[in-house]
PDB file of C-alpha atoms in Angstrom:
ATOM      1  CA  MET A 267      18.819  39.097 -46.193  1.00 50.00           C
ATOM      2  CA  LYS A 268      18.933  35.776 -48.834  1.00 58.00           C
ATOM      3  CA  ASN A 269      20.222  32.547 -47.667  1.00 70.00           C
ATOM      4  CA  LYS A 270      23.446  31.755 -49.094  1.00 70.00           C
ATOM      5  CA  LEU A 271      22.147  28.357 -50.840  1.00 69.00           C
ATOM      6  CA  ASP A 272      19.229  30.759 -52.511  1.00 74.00           C
ATOM      7  CA  ILE A 273      22.310  32.175 -54.734  1.00 79.00           C
ATOM      8  CA  PHE A 274      22.809  28.866 -56.023  1.00 76.00           C
ATOM      9  CA  LYS A 275      18.911  27.689 -57.001  1.00 76.00           C
ATOM     10  CA  LYS A 276      19.517  27.809 -60.545  1.00 82.00           C
ATOM     11  CA  ALA A 277      22.877  26.217 -60.570  1.00 81.00           C
ATOM     12  CA  GLN A 278      23.374  23.243 -58.566  1.00 81.00           C
ATOM     13  CA  ASP A 279      25.980  21.779 -59.545  1.00 85.00           C
ATOM     14  CA  LEU A 280      28.335  24.197 -58.664  1.00 85.00           C
ATOM     15  CA  LEU A 281      27.627  23.855 -54.983  1.00 81.00           C
ATOM     16  CA  ASP A 282      30.151  20.410 -55.247  1.00 85.00           C
ATOM     17  CA  GLU A 283      32.997  23.156 -56.320  1.00 87.00           C
ATOM     18  CA  PRO A 284      35.818  22.889 -53.446  1.00 90.00           C
ATOM     19  CA  GLU A 285      35.345  26.383 -53.673  1.00 91.00           C
ATOM     20  CA  VAL A 286      32.597  26.810 -53.058  1.00 87.00           C
ATOM     21  CA  GLN A 287      31.998  25.072 -50.221  1.00 87.00           C
ATOM     22  CA  ALA A 288      34.857  26.855 -48.691  1.00 91.00           C
ATOM     23  CA  LEU A 289      32.937  30.048 -49.442  1.00 88.00           C
ATOM     24  CA  LEU A 290      29.134  28.479 -48.267  1.00 85.00           C
ATOM     25  CA  ASP A 291      31.574  27.488 -44.993  1.00 87.00           C
ATOM     26  CA  TYR A 292      33.553  30.979 -44.524  1.00 90.00           C
ATOM     27  CA  CYS A 293      29.720  32.439 -44.563  1.00 86.00           C
ATOM     28  CA  GLU A 294      28.595  30.241 -42.142  1.00 82.00           C
ATOM     29  CA  GLN A 295      31.789  31.320 -39.880  1.00 86.00           C
ATOM     30  CA  LEU A 296      31.128  34.992 -40.411  1.00 86.00           C
ATOM     31  CA  GLU A 297      27.335  34.278 -39.665  1.00 80.00           C
ATOM     32  CA  ASP A 298      28.315  32.738 -36.377  1.00 78.00           C
ATOM     33  CA  GLU A 299      31.106  35.899 -35.438  1.00 82.00           C
ATOM     34  CA  ILE A 300      27.949  38.017 -35.955  1.00 80.00           C
ATOM     35  CA  VAL A 301      25.880  35.952 -33.501  1.00 71.00           C
ATOM     36  CA  ASP A 302      28.467  36.013 -30.969  1.00 72.00           C
ATOM     37  CA  TYR A 303      29.206  39.991 -31.343  1.00 75.00           C
ATOM     38  CA  LYS A 304      25.296  40.738 -30.908  1.00 70.00           C
ATOM     39  CA  PHE A 305      25.569  38.559 -27.460  1.00 65.00           C
ATOM     40  CA  GLU A 306      28.569  40.205 -26.639  1.00 70.00           C
ATOM     41  CA  LYS A 307      27.467  44.013 -27.650  1.00 69.00           C
ATOM     42  CA  GLU A 308      23.993  43.104 -25.464  1.00 68.00           C
ATOM     43  CA  ASN A 309      25.369  41.505 -22.403  1.00 66.00           C
ATOM     44  CA  ASN A 310      27.902  44.416 -22.230  1.00 73.00           C
ATOM     45  CA  LYS A 311      24.912  46.568 -22.346  1.00 73.00           C
ATOM     46  CA  GLN A 312      23.062  44.756 -19.361  1.00 76.00           C
ATOM     47  CA  LEU A 313      26.256  45.146 -17.447  1.00 73.00           C
ATOM     48  CA  ILE A 314      26.300  48.742 -17.842  1.00 76.00           C
ATOM     49  CA  MET A 315      22.814  49.484 -16.875  1.00 77.00           C
ATOM     50  CA  LEU A 316      23.176  47.114 -13.836  1.00 76.00           C
ATOM     51  CA  ASP A 317      26.249  49.306 -12.856  1.00 78.00           C
ATOM     52  CA  MET A 318      23.909  52.137 -13.351  1.00 79.00           C
ATOM     53  CA  LEU A 319      21.080  50.689 -11.140  1.00 81.00           C
ATOM     54  CA  LYS A 320      23.473  50.158  -8.684  1.00 82.00           C
ATOM     55  CA  GLU A 321      24.581  53.477  -8.371  1.00 81.00           C
ATOM     56  CA  VAL A 322      21.235  54.834  -8.247  1.00 83.00           C
ATOM     57  CA  ILE A 323      20.458  52.621  -5.697  1.00 81.00           C
ATOM     58  CA  LYS A 324      23.668  53.964  -3.553  1.00 82.00           C
ATOM     59  CA  GLY A 325      22.201  57.227  -3.937  1.00 80.00           C
ATOM     60  CA  CYS A 326      19.036  56.363  -2.734  1.00 81.00           C
ATOM     61  CA  ASN A 327      20.396  54.754   0.080  1.00 81.00           C
ATOM     62  CA  ALA A 328      22.626  58.062   0.842  1.00 80.00           C
ATOM     63  CA  ILE A 329      19.414  60.372   0.605  1.00 81.00           C
ATOM     64  CA  GLU A 330      17.301  57.745   3.145  1.00 82.00           C
ATOM     65  CA  LYS A 331      20.591  58.046   5.561  1.00 82.00           C
ATOM     66  CA  GLU A 332      19.940  61.661   5.011  1.00 81.00           C
ATOM     67  CA  GLN A 333      16.525  61.839   5.447  1.00 83.00           C
ATOM     68  CA  MET A 334      17.164  59.538   8.905  1.00 83.00           C
ATOM     69  CA  GLU A 335      19.992  61.855   9.759  1.00 82.00           C
ATOM     70  CA  HIS A 336      17.213  64.900   9.336  1.00 83.00           C
ATOM     71  CA  GLU A 337      14.476  63.341  11.160  1.00 82.00           C
ATOM     72  CA  ARG A 338      16.637  62.090  14.081  1.00 84.00           C
ATOM     73  CA  PHE A 339      18.994  65.602  14.755  1.00 85.00           C
ATOM     74  CA  GLY A 340      16.167  67.822  13.202  1.00 84.00           C
ATOM     75  CA  PHE A 341      18.772  68.839  10.156  1.00 79.00           C
ATOM     76  CA  GLU A 342      17.701  70.784   7.388  1.00 78.00           C
ATOM     77  CA  ALA A 343      15.810  68.883   5.418  1.00 73.00           C
ATOM     78  CA  PRO A 344      17.369  67.390   1.765  1.00 71.00           C
ATOM     79  CA  ASN A 345      16.957  69.149  -1.303  1.00 74.00           C
ATOM     80  CA  TYR A 346      15.101  66.707  -3.067  1.00 80.00           C
ATOM     81  CA  GLN A 347      14.839  68.601  -6.288  1.00 81.00           C
ATOM     82  CA  ALA A 348      18.558  69.061  -6.728  1.00 83.00           C
ATOM     83  CA  THR A 349      19.174  65.138  -6.466  1.00 81.00           C
ATOM     84  CA  ILE A 350      16.530  63.961  -8.312  1.00 83.00           C
ATOM     85  CA  SER A 351      18.322  67.107 -11.156  1.00 85.00           C
ATOM     86  CA  ASN A 352      21.573  64.904 -10.601  1.00 85.00           C
ATOM     87  CA  LEU A 353      20.019  61.605 -10.307  1.00 84.00           C
ATOM     88  CA  LYS A 354      18.685  62.307 -13.896  1.00 85.00           C
ATOM     89  CA  ASN A 355      21.918  64.053 -15.135  1.00 87.00           C
ATOM     90  CA  TYR A 356      24.038  61.026 -14.143  1.00 85.00           C
ATOM     91  CA  ILE A 357      21.634  58.773 -16.027  1.00 84.00           C
ATOM     92  CA  LEU A 358      21.253  60.874 -18.874  1.00 86.00           C
ATOM     93  CA  GLU A 359      25.167  61.209 -19.325  1.00 88.00           C
ATOM     94  CA  ARG A 360      25.881  57.785 -18.717  1.00 84.00           C
ATOM     95  CA  CYS A 361      23.545  56.647 -21.744  1.00 82.00           C
ATOM     96  CA  ARG A 362      24.678  58.687 -24.089  1.00 84.00           C
ATOM     97  CA  ASP A 363      28.744  58.282 -23.108  1.00 83.00           C
ATOM     98  CA  GLU A 364      27.380  54.530 -23.536  1.00 79.00           C
ATOM     99  CA  ARG A 365      25.370  54.634 -26.764  1.00 79.00           C
ATOM    100  CA  ILE A 366      22.178  53.331 -25.254  1.00 77.00           C
ATOM    101  CA  TYR A 367      18.789  54.851 -25.918  1.00 74.00           C
ATOM    102  CA  LEU A 368      16.305  54.962 -23.695  1.00 68.00           C
TER     103      LEU A 368
END
C-alpha cells in the first residue's frame, strides 16, 4: 500500500491545492474508519469466543455434576464419548456460523 503523500512525490506543488488537501483529509478519515472497523470486528470475535467458552465451561460443570451423582448414587456412568462429540460439534457449528476459523 502506498503512502498517500508518495503519490504527489513528483508534484509537491499540488499538495497546496485545497482539493488535494480535502482529498488527503478524506483519506485519513477513511483510514481511521478502517482501523475502527477492524477493532470492532476483532472485539466481536472475542465476545463470540468468550460466549462459546462460557458454554463449554457450563457443559463441563454439568458433566462433573453428573459424575458426582453417579458416584454418590451408583447411577449409570455418563457417556463421555457422546458428550465430547456434542461439545466438538457445538464449537465447530458456532465457529462456522460466526466465521471463526480455527
